[in-house]
Amino acid sequence: MSKLGAAPTLDDVAKMAGVSTATVSRCLNSPDRVVKATRERVQSAVDALGYTPNFAAQVMAAKRTFTIGAIIPTMENAIFARGLQAFQEELHQHGYTLLVSSSAYKPDIEEEQIRTLAARGADGLLLIGHDRDPKIYEFLNRRNIPTLVAWSFTPDAPVPSIGFDNRAAMCALANRVIAMGHTRLGMISGVSAGNDRARLRIEGVKDAARQNGLDVSDLTIIETPYEIECGAQAFSQLMGQASHPTAILCGNDVLAVGALRRAQEIGLRVPKDVSITGFDDIELARIVSPALTTVHVPHREMGRKAALQLIEMVEKQVTDQGEQLDTSIIEGQSLGPPVGI
Amino acid sequence: MSKLGAAPTLDDVAKMAGVSTATVSRCLNSPDRVVKATRERVQSAVDALGYTPNFAAQVMAAKRTFTIGAIIPTMENAIFARGLQAFQEELHQHGYTLLVSSSAYKPDIEEEQIRTLAARGADGLLLIGHDRDPKIYEFLNRRNIPTLVAWSFTPDAPVPSIGFDNRAAMCALANRVIAMGHTRLGMISGVSAGNDRARLRIEGVKDAARQNGLDVSDLTIIETPYEIECGAQAFSQLMGQASHPTAILCGNDVLAVGALRRAQEIGLRVPKDVSITGFDDIELARIVSPALTTVHVPHREMGRKAALQLIEMVEKQVTDQGEQLDTSIIEGQSLGPPVGI
DNA sequence: AGTAGATATGTAAGCGCTTGCATTTTTGAT
DNA sequence: ATCAAAAATGCAAGCGCTTACATATCTACT
């Protein structure tokens, strides 16, 4: 018997069952290669000892971890929660474990975490968005770690992606806003540096402006971290302008909720006095009143498909193109026609 | 040089730098035990090769992972997010990595995850609440894995805890409600089986009722999962009763938001027609209107202190009692005096 | 009964790292 | 210069597991 406080090992089980460690290992990993009587003897030794395989040792010997790493920008709000949950569930179905960490939208932290996950032997990696130092892609490539990007689909990026067209989605929403009669648009965007989703959503608004003959230079865009309070501040800033916008497109629902709250605080009626739109369609968007008009993103589907594709990449060593998912516009009550001028 | 696609090893670095693997290891782990010239030579080999230590091998050899595991009931809503974030930050400060998984409030999943984390060599574990199969505590004890419970403080439990007195906190809130003049109380609680927080909060409401001479058997309590929609349904159910409550205490803010939304959907004004209270003081509580009257829990402080204490348990092999934190009542606009009968 | 072929089990070589101990080199006091 | 003590480095034994290969045992025929 091993020392107290130390976990029982394969060896302990083997001794107790009167077989070799190889047999115990086989009982656990490919039971059909072991005759029933032995298997049962081993099983009861396992139970008696409360044996659990040592993960590190398994990894060393088998060179597989059945672990997938995911690095998301934040856990503080719900943007990634639903998609990640679905991702996790699908992984679990296939016998994989998910390791999550969040980078707080900081590129250097993300890089450190990618290295950590690599060191921990992640069989594959899920990252959010494409924008990052090319050296990271080199590293991943050299290490031969299958990597998939989610929340943003771009066909010819260094790694395949599964997501949606942020630019087109935001453009569609902006077109809807303009079709309502708005000509003075404002935008509260997330910080676009190193964030392709934010960058593309800005482009989408600009596309719509151009398509409708609006002057793009009239469009005021404020970039700010994805936090409710920041959305509120940006809203004040936009509305403080001499000729303030009649509709404000927000880079995501969190910012939109901040803007909405501030609007109500300063006595503006939404959408009567000002329209506000979001992006993502997180639960929050439907809870506030008026409910947000926003872009629905198929989070669960994205998470599930990302898991399936990543597993395929890991197991088959193939790399396909990825997949583009559709978004749709959710009609809330936060968008209406402009009143007066 | 090792095979392509394989990570460089200590050996590769050692060869390139012309030293032994022991020296390379020391360079990385206790640089002061190596003379400067050597250290620099090794460092450049490390850089040139893009070497990252293999985590599994480190764990096997050193028997330490510098990893702390945490199992929380859910990531779907924000209840644990802030506390966990603080926990993580503090761990990071001390060189530890956090491994999180969520059990979806299912005891068997939690047990499996505890075993998984143990197999992965977690140096310590953070669990939420005390209620679980005693066998789990035996297992943890046998394996000698320092464990701390958060979100609920109970002095004489199997493992130390850092949290607050759920019962007293809820009792204080209920007293406040009763002091407003409410006599017909309803409660929408989380599922109390295997959840001491939920159970104690129910007790807290009962305590307050008794203290004020109300008939406890009049108190209708509905148990339902912690989801917005469930809160909404429970609200309908409570208000459908012949003599419905004038104030509804919810087991947490998520349920309260569901109740609030349903109230508004069916045209009840809060707090004029019915008062609603929450628990936890998550961001959501302040966003809805009217803002919730709720119990503030010092999430960040709890997370931070949990990290510090757990690290101490891991490093010093000591086990102190834990700590009780204070809660306070946040005055929102969802609680008011009852109107009419 | 005898034997080829299949099936079950054992043997032992690593996987990449840390670390106690042995050895070599440096240091500094004589 | 000399030598003991201190500092730097090397050697090699594991850590607990998987798995290729070797060996033993069992089938089902002739």
XYZ file of C-alpha atoms (C1' of nucleotides) in Angstrom:
742
model
C 0.000 0.000 0.000
C 1.220 3.465 -0.800
C 1.801 6.173 1.747
C -1.099 7.812 3.440
C -2.396 10.898 1.723
C -0.899 9.801 -1.551
C -3.237 8.742 -4.277
C -3.281 5.006 -5.030
C -1.472 4.178 -8.248
C -1.912 1.684 -11.031
C 0.660 -0.380 -9.262
C -1.375 -0.547 -6.084
C -4.363 -1.718 -8.067
C -2.276 -4.268 -9.973
C -0.862 -5.735 -6.781
C -4.242 -5.941 -5.128
C -5.786 -7.611 -8.160
C -2.765 -9.832 -8.707
C -2.146 -8.738 -12.282
C 0.344 -6.544 -14.103
C -0.042 -2.818 -14.496
C -0.523 -3.318 -18.220
C -3.611 -5.348 -17.568
C -5.042 -2.771 -15.244
C -4.391 -0.083 -17.793
C -6.139 -2.136 -20.439
C -9.091 -2.786 -18.190
C -9.554 0.914 -17.885
C -8.874 1.947 -21.457
C -9.929 -0.964 -23.644
C -11.944 -3.332 -21.485
C -12.704 -5.675 -24.382
C -9.071 -6.672 -24.589
C -9.325 -8.228 -21.142
C -11.260 -11.329 -20.128
C -14.284 -10.761 -17.941
C -13.035 -12.454 -14.785
C -9.866 -10.386 -14.706
C -11.757 -7.241 -15.484
C -14.030 -7.756 -12.529
C -11.174 -8.501 -10.188
C -9.438 -5.341 -11.301
C -12.601 -3.320 -11.026
C -13.136 -4.277 -7.432
C -9.556 -3.387 -6.604
C -10.115 -0.020 -8.246
C -13.242 0.502 -6.183
C -11.702 -0.682 -2.969
C -8.767 1.662 -3.370
C -10.762 4.572 -4.738
C -8.285 4.706 -7.563
C -8.331 7.570 -10.047
C -5.755 7.626 -12.826
C -3.125 10.295 -12.493
C -3.818 12.680 -15.289
C -0.308 13.987 -15.697
C 1.067 10.492 -16.018
C -1.561 9.568 -18.561
C -0.704 12.598 -20.600
C 2.997 11.878 -20.502
C 2.570 8.335 -21.585
C -0.211 8.719 -24.108
C 0.585 12.153 -25.489
C -3.087 12.966 -25.502
C -4.996 15.032 -23.011
C -8.554 15.002 -24.356
C -8.525 18.587 -23.291
C -9.527 21.544 -25.384
C -8.556 25.038 -24.358
C -10.617 28.146 -24.950
C -9.567 31.693 -24.345
C -12.349 34.214 -24.276
C -12.007 37.947 -23.794
C -14.174 38.081 -20.704
C -16.358 36.113 -18.361
C -17.712 39.225 -16.685
C -20.656 39.584 -18.953
C -22.792 37.047 -20.715
C -21.598 37.608 -24.261
C -19.627 34.416 -24.475
C -21.384 32.431 -21.776
C -24.076 30.765 -23.820
C -21.859 29.875 -26.741
C -19.202 28.544 -24.440
C -21.702 26.506 -22.538
C -22.837 24.801 -25.725
C -19.209 24.326 -26.750
C -18.515 22.666 -23.442
C -21.532 20.406 -23.582
C -20.655 19.155 -27.021
C -17.049 18.540 -26.001
C -18.211 16.619 -22.975
C -20.387 14.423 -25.192
C -17.270 13.409 -27.040
C -15.170 12.797 -23.976
C -13.243 16.038 -23.984
C -12.720 18.443 -21.140
C -12.757 22.183 -21.570
C -10.201 24.503 -20.030
C -11.326 28.111 -20.103
C -9.438 31.257 -19.350
C -10.203 34.860 -20.014
C -7.814 37.452 -21.321
C -9.638 40.629 -20.289
C -9.267 41.775 -23.917
C -5.506 42.079 -23.410
C -3.351 40.647 -26.222
C -0.356 39.930 -24.010
C -2.445 38.059 -21.477
C -4.006 36.100 -24.288
C -0.596 35.144 -25.596
C 0.552 33.998 -22.190
C -2.571 31.909 -21.843
C -2.105 30.330 -25.227
C 1.352 29.231 -24.154
C 0.031 27.969 -20.863
C -2.628 25.921 -22.573
C -0.070 24.569 -25.005
C 2.170 23.584 -22.125
C -0.756 21.891 -20.495
C -1.065 19.806 -23.595
C -4.375 21.075 -24.932
C -5.225 18.934 -27.938
C -6.870 21.916 -29.594
C -7.628 25.570 -29.021
C -10.609 27.841 -29.478
C -9.908 31.539 -29.838
C -12.230 34.476 -30.314
C -11.677 36.588 -33.412
C -8.768 36.664 -35.829
C -6.808 39.758 -34.853
C -3.607 38.824 -33.105
C 0.151 38.858 -33.502
C 1.131 36.597 -36.429
C 3.822 35.103 -34.222
C 1.083 33.414 -32.279
C -0.152 31.652 -35.383
C 3.416 30.618 -36.138
C 3.785 29.214 -32.665
C 0.538 27.285 -32.911
C 1.556 25.998 -36.281
C 5.013 24.942 -35.178
C 3.507 23.157 -32.200
C 0.956 21.583 -34.445
C -1.960 22.568 -32.246
C -5.279 22.591 -34.114
C -6.874 25.966 -33.605
C -10.262 27.330 -34.479
C -11.562 30.871 -34.295
C -15.136 31.627 -33.328
C -17.420 34.660 -33.193
C -16.084 35.879 -36.507
C -16.009 34.183 -39.865
C -13.248 35.134 -42.265
C -12.477 32.754 -45.121
C -8.770 33.300 -45.741
C -7.475 33.838 -42.246
C -4.491 31.932 -40.817
C -6.835 29.536 -39.044
C -10.327 28.365 -39.960
C -13.219 30.077 -38.273
C -16.806 29.466 -37.437
C -18.951 32.479 -36.926
C -20.831 35.150 -38.710
C -20.141 38.154 -40.858
C -19.926 40.934 -38.310
C -19.687 43.574 -40.990
C -22.702 42.472 -42.999
C -24.764 41.890 -39.869
C -24.125 45.361 -38.532
C -24.655 46.845 -41.976
C -28.064 45.229 -42.184
C -29.032 46.653 -38.826
C -27.773 50.110 -39.746
C -29.740 49.952 -42.968
C -32.817 49.212 -40.954
C -32.128 52.210 -38.744
C -31.611 54.456 -41.748
C -34.735 53.111 -43.399
C -36.646 54.346 -40.366
C -35.647 57.837 -41.346
C -32.616 58.456 -39.199
C -29.856 60.479 -40.803
C -27.818 61.520 -37.807
C -26.254 58.315 -36.525
C -23.924 57.785 -33.619
C -22.037 54.692 -32.711
C -20.734 53.383 -29.432
C -18.204 50.748 -30.366
C -15.983 48.432 -28.395
C -12.256 49.113 -28.603
C -11.360 48.100 -32.145
C -7.612 47.626 -31.720
C -6.966 43.891 -31.810
C -10.667 43.166 -32.048
C -11.903 42.333 -35.511
C -15.504 42.009 -34.371
C -15.525 45.596 -33.163
C -13.643 46.797 -36.215
C -15.930 45.043 -38.667
C -19.053 46.272 -36.944
C -17.825 49.824 -37.362
C -17.200 49.116 -41.027
C -20.692 47.738 -41.309
C -22.221 50.977 -40.080
C -20.052 52.937 -42.481
C -21.075 50.671 -45.351
C -24.717 51.359 -44.636
C -24.111 55.070 -44.384
C -22.383 55.111 -47.754
C -25.016 52.927 -49.358
C -27.629 55.465 -48.330
C -25.708 58.520 -49.359
C -25.041 59.725 -45.845
C -21.828 61.541 -45.118
C -19.589 59.085 -43.312
C -17.578 61.867 -41.733
C -20.724 62.977 -39.912
C -20.821 59.680 -38.157
C -19.485 60.028 -34.640
C -17.949 56.870 -33.311
C -16.823 56.445 -29.744
C -14.701 53.474 -28.791
C -14.914 52.310 -25.213
C -14.527 49.084 -23.235
C -17.471 46.704 -23.251
C -18.961 47.725 -19.925
C -22.337 49.045 -18.991
C -20.953 52.107 -17.299
C -18.772 52.902 -20.314
C -21.780 52.665 -22.564
C -23.543 55.144 -20.319
C -20.675 57.605 -20.450
C -20.325 57.331 -24.191
C -24.016 58.000 -24.520
C -23.715 61.216 -22.517
C -20.817 62.243 -24.665
C -22.697 61.634 -27.917
C -25.821 63.394 -26.774
C -23.845 66.321 -25.492
C -22.896 67.284 -29.011
C -24.547 70.329 -30.561
C -26.346 68.349 -33.211
C -26.690 65.035 -31.518
C -27.654 61.776 -33.223
C -31.223 60.526 -33.287
C -30.129 56.922 -33.320
C -27.213 55.280 -31.611
C -25.879 51.945 -32.752
C -23.968 50.101 -30.088
C -21.215 47.564 -30.642
C -22.942 45.137 -28.346
C -25.839 44.733 -25.962
C -23.808 45.593 -22.908
C -22.963 49.021 -24.268
C -26.535 49.446 -25.443
C -27.893 48.707 -21.986
C -25.547 51.296 -20.551
C -26.705 53.830 -23.114
C -30.318 52.976 -22.465
C -29.976 53.402 -18.769
C -28.266 56.728 -19.107
C -30.951 57.877 -21.511
C -33.577 57.092 -18.927
C -31.555 58.733 -16.182
C -31.412 62.006 -18.070
C -35.059 61.820 -18.958
C -34.869 60.870 -22.606
C -37.553 58.511 -23.836
C -36.406 55.577 -25.945
C -37.171 55.300 -28.814
C -39.175 58.517 -28.892
C -36.318 60.906 -28.213
C -33.497 58.659 -29.264
C -33.213 55.163 -30.714
C -30.681 52.684 -29.399
C -29.660 49.336 -30.882
C -27.503 46.508 -29.588
C -25.682 43.476 -30.915
C -25.505 39.850 -29.718
C -28.982 39.306 -28.359
C -27.898 38.235 -24.915
C -30.526 37.677 -22.276
C -30.014 41.176 -20.954
C -31.287 42.641 -24.221
C -34.717 41.187 -23.614
C -34.906 42.061 -19.957
C -34.438 45.780 -20.138
C -37.371 47.904 -21.120
C -37.766 48.840 -23.782
C -36.300 45.565 -25.023
C -33.397 46.178 -27.367
C -33.567 45.978 -31.102
C -30.464 43.966 -31.700
C -28.677 41.431 -33.890
C -29.326 37.837 -32.985
C -26.269 35.654 -33.060
C -26.775 31.864 -32.956
C -24.536 31.411 -29.929
C -25.493 27.864 -29.072
C -25.250 26.647 -32.632
C -21.906 28.347 -32.992
C -20.584 26.766 -29.824
C -21.803 23.341 -30.758
C -20.443 23.464 -34.266
C -17.154 24.853 -33.098
C -16.779 21.869 -30.802
C -17.567 19.387 -33.550
C -15.205 20.959 -35.994
C -12.380 21.301 -33.510
C -12.716 17.671 -32.489
C -12.547 16.718 -36.137
C -9.429 18.785 -36.589
C -7.845 17.145 -33.568
C -8.764 13.598 -34.439
C -8.490 13.578 -38.197
C -5.739 16.110 -38.572
C -7.789 17.776 -41.284
C -8.522 21.468 -41.546
C -11.538 22.609 -43.409
C -12.615 26.112 -44.114
C -14.983 26.664 -41.264
C -18.522 27.829 -41.552
C -20.472 31.017 -41.785
C -23.646 31.241 -39.732
C -26.552 33.552 -40.278
C -27.603 36.340 -38.010
C -30.973 38.008 -37.871
C -32.395 41.214 -36.554
C -34.461 41.068 -33.395
C -37.184 43.663 -33.242
C -37.238 45.215 -29.819
C -38.834 48.479 -28.820
C -35.706 50.541 -28.691
C -35.763 51.555 -32.331
C -38.343 53.892 -33.776
C -38.599 56.707 -36.264
C -36.917 59.998 -35.398
C -39.166 62.720 -34.067
C -38.682 66.363 -35.036
C -35.248 67.490 -36.099
C 16.759 18.633 -32.661
C 13.501 16.928 -31.953
C 10.953 15.910 -34.541
C 8.964 18.521 -36.305
C 5.668 19.371 -34.694
C 6.901 18.111 -31.367
C 7.556 20.634 -28.662
C 11.213 21.180 -27.828
C 12.225 19.557 -24.560
C 14.574 20.365 -21.745
C 17.013 18.077 -23.442
C 16.960 20.081 -26.644
C 17.673 23.221 -24.693
C 20.416 21.537 -22.703
C 22.157 20.280 -25.825
C 21.948 23.630 -27.539
C 23.313 25.438 -24.501
C 25.917 22.762 -23.839
C 24.820 22.041 -20.290
C 22.956 19.316 -18.467
C 19.200 19.185 -18.161
C 19.540 19.759 -14.452
C 21.153 23.101 -15.084
C 18.476 24.143 -17.509
C 15.828 23.171 -15.012
C 17.549 25.212 -12.337
C 17.864 28.193 -14.638
C 14.134 28.155 -15.008
C 13.121 27.396 -11.468
C 15.799 28.868 -9.234
C 17.923 31.150 -11.378
C 20.076 32.247 -8.455
C 21.553 28.791 -8.169
C 23.139 29.223 -11.599
C 25.961 31.536 -12.586
C 25.036 34.434 -14.841
C 26.966 33.374 -17.941
C 25.345 29.964 -18.004
C 21.960 31.408 -17.312
C 22.225 33.687 -20.303
C 23.398 30.919 -22.572
C 20.478 28.779 -21.494
C 18.068 31.645 -21.854
C 19.029 32.247 -25.441
C 18.642 28.569 -26.230
C 15.202 28.691 -24.661
C 14.312 31.692 -26.782
C 15.752 30.256 -29.954
C 13.825 27.044 -29.533
C 10.646 28.653 -28.262
C 10.780 26.235 -25.384
C 7.892 25.922 -22.955
C 8.114 23.402 -20.127
C 5.821 20.436 -20.473
C 3.318 20.831 -17.738
C 2.486 17.171 -17.275
C 6.151 16.304 -16.875
C 6.643 19.077 -14.367
C 3.717 17.855 -12.365
C 4.938 14.281 -12.374
C 8.374 15.219 -11.232
C 7.569 17.972 -8.783
C 4.232 16.758 -7.449
C 2.924 20.286 -7.512
C 0.676 21.848 -10.084
C 0.172 25.388 -8.831
C -3.353 24.837 -9.974
C -6.469 25.469 -7.958
C -9.764 23.989 -9.028
C -13.140 25.593 -8.546
C -16.494 24.045 -9.186
C -19.384 26.430 -9.367
C -23.014 25.548 -9.913
C -23.395 27.621 -13.059
C -21.703 30.011 -15.397
C -24.935 30.889 -17.152
C -25.745 33.798 -14.973
C -23.583 36.309 -13.206
C -24.065 35.112 -9.663
C -20.623 33.620 -9.333
C -18.852 35.582 -12.041
C -17.632 38.520 -10.036
C -16.506 36.506 -7.034
C -14.755 34.022 -9.246
C -13.041 36.760 -11.183
C -11.601 38.174 -7.971
C -10.632 34.685 -6.859
C -8.809 34.159 -10.118
C -7.013 37.476 -9.996
C -5.736 36.850 -6.516
C -4.583 33.351 -7.425
C -2.775 34.708 -10.463
C -0.974 37.212 -8.239
C 0.425 34.305 -6.308
C 1.420 32.264 -9.311
C -1.513 29.900 -9.328
C -3.748 28.971 -12.220
C -7.460 28.489 -11.858
C -9.366 25.607 -13.374
C -13.100 26.199 -13.404
C -15.931 23.888 -14.168
C -19.629 24.136 -13.596
C -21.879 21.420 -12.278
C -25.268 22.758 -13.403
C -26.408 22.290 -9.785
C -26.174 18.504 -10.224
C -24.521 16.644 -7.336
C -23.336 13.740 -9.469
C -21.732 16.026 -12.000
C -20.075 17.911 -9.204
C -18.680 14.694 -7.794
C -17.301 13.660 -11.144
C -15.675 17.043 -11.534
C -14.123 16.867 -8.103
C -12.529 13.580 -9.079
C -11.385 14.996 -12.370
C -9.770 17.962 -10.683
C -8.127 15.668 -8.159
C -6.778 13.524 -10.986
C -5.473 16.636 -12.629
C -3.524 17.286 -9.492
C -5.262 20.409 -8.284
C -3.344 21.618 -5.240
C -6.565 22.866 -3.701
C -10.268 23.092 -4.361
C -12.947 25.721 -4.002
C -16.515 24.513 -3.690
C -19.757 26.395 -3.316
C -21.845 25.622 -0.260
C -21.556 22.776 2.213
C -24.316 20.363 1.237
C -22.904 17.297 -0.424
C -22.416 13.591 0.065
C -20.115 12.991 3.065
C -18.207 10.503 0.943
C -16.871 13.401 -1.029
C -15.379 14.935 2.074
C -13.874 11.573 2.939
C -12.347 11.338 -0.497
C -10.896 14.839 -0.299
C -9.562 14.082 3.110
C -8.019 10.786 2.123
C -6.384 12.453 -0.850
C -5.240 15.267 1.359
C -6.570 17.964 -0.929
C -7.104 21.277 0.853
C -10.669 22.370 0.240
C -12.513 25.550 1.011
C -16.188 26.328 0.737
C -17.417 29.738 -0.321
C -20.746 31.574 -0.548
C -21.838 30.159 2.758
C -20.221 30.394 6.143
C -20.828 27.569 8.581
C -18.424 27.206 11.505
C -18.462 23.485 12.192
C -18.731 22.042 8.726
C -16.386 19.326 7.403
C -14.296 21.945 5.621
C -13.678 25.587 6.467
C -15.726 28.173 4.684
C -15.615 31.785 3.787
C -18.882 33.471 3.143
C -21.830 34.978 4.850
C -24.747 33.939 6.977
C -27.418 33.281 4.369
C -30.060 32.725 6.985
C -29.431 35.904 8.936
C -29.099 37.963 5.775
C -32.408 36.805 4.397
C -34.030 37.194 7.783
C -32.913 40.813 7.939
C -34.375 41.483 4.521
C -37.643 39.767 5.414
C -37.836 41.809 8.597
C -37.495 44.914 6.514
C -40.324 43.762 4.299
C -42.534 42.988 7.237
C -41.688 46.306 8.834
C -43.110 47.951 5.734
C -46.439 46.493 6.678
C -46.572 43.344 4.588
C -48.205 40.379 6.233
C -48.876 38.117 3.287
C -45.474 37.010 2.081
C -44.545 34.712 -0.774
C -41.190 33.271 -1.556
C -39.638 32.101 -4.771
C -36.677 29.997 -3.724
C -34.034 28.082 -5.615
C -34.186 24.311 -5.324
C -33.148 23.655 -1.749
C -32.128 20.003 -2.074
C -28.363 19.893 -1.906
C -28.174 23.658 -1.722
C -27.595 25.066 1.721
C -27.763 28.669 0.508
C -31.283 28.141 -0.763
C -32.276 26.175 2.296
C -30.924 28.743 4.737
C -32.539 31.622 2.917
C -35.879 29.914 3.294
C -35.173 29.477 6.986
C -34.316 33.132 7.201
C -37.704 34.155 5.883
C -39.399 31.783 8.291
C -37.380 33.190 11.169
C -38.542 36.680 10.353
C -42.136 35.557 10.055
C -41.988 33.916 13.454
C -40.249 36.875 15.040
C -43.108 39.058 13.896
C -45.866 36.763 14.912
C -46.907 35.825 11.410
C -48.236 32.379 10.730
C -45.445 30.474 9.030
C -47.862 28.048 7.455
C -49.359 30.965 5.529
C -46.062 31.484 3.824
C -46.158 30.018 0.353
C -42.779 28.931 -0.884
C -42.124 27.799 -4.412
C -38.858 26.116 -5.275
C -37.649 26.415 -8.823
C -34.358 26.451 -10.737
C -32.427 29.700 -10.749
C -33.583 30.948 -14.119
C -35.349 34.093 -15.163
C -38.155 32.237 -16.870
C -38.666 30.022 -13.834
C -38.916 33.090 -11.665
C -41.577 34.426 -13.984
C -43.594 31.233 -13.840
C -43.366 31.004 -10.079
C -44.574 34.573 -9.855
C -47.653 33.783 -11.904
C -48.306 30.814 -9.704
C -48.042 32.822 -6.499
C -50.196 35.635 -7.756
C -52.796 33.231 -9.031
C -53.701 32.253 -5.503
C -56.970 33.509 -4.052
C -55.332 35.628 -1.410
C -52.055 36.368 -3.044
C -49.012 37.833 -1.307
C -48.304 41.546 -1.303
C -44.573 40.978 -1.186
C -42.496 38.290 -2.796
C -39.021 37.467 -1.555
C -36.865 35.785 -4.142
C -33.995 33.429 -3.475
C -31.764 35.439 -5.755
C -31.752 38.322 -8.192
C -32.227 36.124 -11.217
C -35.529 34.818 -9.910
C -36.478 38.315 -8.827
C -35.865 39.696 -12.302
C -38.056 36.967 -13.742
C -40.775 37.803 -11.255
C -40.446 41.496 -11.962
C -40.743 41.015 -15.662
C -43.796 38.844 -15.354
C -45.359 41.398 -13.022
C -44.904 44.050 -15.657
C -46.193 41.767 -18.381
C -49.437 41.173 -16.559
C -49.801 44.843 -15.740
C -48.913 44.860 -12.086
C -46.982 47.863 -10.885
C -43.971 47.209 -8.674
C -43.896 48.068 -5.832
C -47.355 49.594 -5.858
C -49.292 46.411 -6.526
C -46.691 43.975 -5.352
C -43.213 44.228 -3.833
C -40.372 42.044 -5.023
C -36.950 41.542 -3.475
C -33.804 39.789 -4.665
C -30.586 38.458 -3.207
C -26.951 38.777 -4.327
C -26.871 42.271 -5.767
C -25.594 41.274 -9.163
C -25.334 43.898 -11.859
C -28.704 42.862 -13.231
C -30.397 43.981 -10.030
C -29.440 47.574 -10.677
C -30.254 47.554 -14.352
C -33.869 46.578 -14.243
C -36.407 49.184 -13.375
C -37.460 49.493 -10.756
C -34.039 48.540 -9.402
C -34.282 45.632 -7.004
C -34.195 45.895 -3.280
C -31.761 43.130 -2.565
C -29.058 41.777 -0.297
C -25.579 42.902 -1.152
C -22.979 40.190 -0.954
C -19.313 41.233 -0.969
C -18.474 39.009 -3.920
C -15.079 40.430 -4.747
C -13.923 40.440 -1.160
C -15.150 36.901 -0.759
C -13.304 35.741 -3.870
C -10.121 37.456 -2.899
C -10.125 36.178 0.665
C -11.005 32.686 -0.469
C -7.942 32.697 -2.701
C -5.671 33.898 0.075
C -6.944 31.387 2.535
C -6.818 28.486 0.118
C -3.248 29.315 -0.839
C -2.367 29.364 2.813
C -3.992 25.982 3.299
C -2.071 24.590 0.367
C 1.295 26.010 1.283
C 1.266 25.825 5.047
C -0.885 22.752 5.437
C -2.868 24.612 8.052
C -6.619 24.826 8.243
C -8.217 27.679 10.010
C -11.857 28.281 10.619
C -12.672 30.481 7.694
C -14.340 33.823 7.887
C -17.763 35.302 8.006
C -18.393 38.361 5.873
C -21.094 40.932 6.302
C -23.960 41.523 3.949
C -26.083 44.624 3.694
C -29.436 45.539 2.284
C -29.500 47.539 -0.913
C -32.462 49.858 -1.161
C -33.926 49.627 -4.633
C -37.363 50.730 -5.705
C -38.950 47.307 -5.825
C -40.041 47.298 -2.210
C -42.770 49.543 -0.898
C -45.646 49.448 1.556
C -48.641 47.306 0.667
C -51.622 49.108 -0.778
C -55.205 48.125 0.090
C -55.920 44.510 0.923
C -3.965 -35.887 -28.536
C -1.628 -32.339 -31.220
C -1.130 -27.921 -33.195
C -1.834 -23.498 -35.630
C -3.981 -19.334 -34.710
C -6.308 -16.360 -31.781
C -6.647 -14.342 -27.250
C -5.065 -12.888 -22.838
C -1.468 -11.250 -20.039
C 3.221 -9.811 -18.727
C 7.690 -7.208 -19.509
C 9.896 -3.182 -19.875
C 10.982 1.008 -22.323
C 10.047 5.324 -22.387
C 7.221 10.167 -21.883
C 9.918 15.220 -19.995
C 10.821 16.864 -15.941
C 12.850 17.702 -10.819
C 16.078 16.886 -7.322
C 19.256 14.392 -3.948
C 23.747 13.410 -4.177
C 28.329 13.295 -6.365
C 31.616 15.793 -8.697
C 33.972 19.692 -10.419
C 35.121 24.504 -10.259
C 35.623 28.783 -7.929
C 36.644 31.534 -4.002
C 39.238 33.489 -0.463
C 41.944 33.086 3.542
C 46.429 31.655 4.775
C 50.916 28.744 -4.056
C 47.735 25.896 -1.048
C 43.617 24.032 0.545
C 39.154 23.894 2.818
C 34.675 25.628 2.159
C 31.319 27.314 -0.931
C 29.278 27.528 -5.340
C 28.168 25.579 -9.753
C 27.146 21.825 -12.400
C 26.379 16.989 -13.725
C 24.467 12.285 -12.961
C 20.767 9.473 -12.648
C 16.745 7.895 -10.265
C 12.338 8.231 -10.262
C 7.157 10.363 -10.899
C 2.613 6.948 -12.837
C 1.182 5.765 -16.891
C 0.721 3.552 -21.985
C 1.992 0.404 -25.372
C 4.997 -2.378 -28.592
C 6.588 -6.634 -28.182
C 7.238 -11.111 -25.943
C 5.163 -14.810 -23.726
C 1.568 -17.732 -21.966
C -3.003 -19.604 -22.385
C -7.007 -20.964 -24.749
C -9.745 -22.403 -29.071
C -11.093 -25.316 -32.468
C -9.767 -27.975 -35.657
C -7.553 -32.452 -37.759
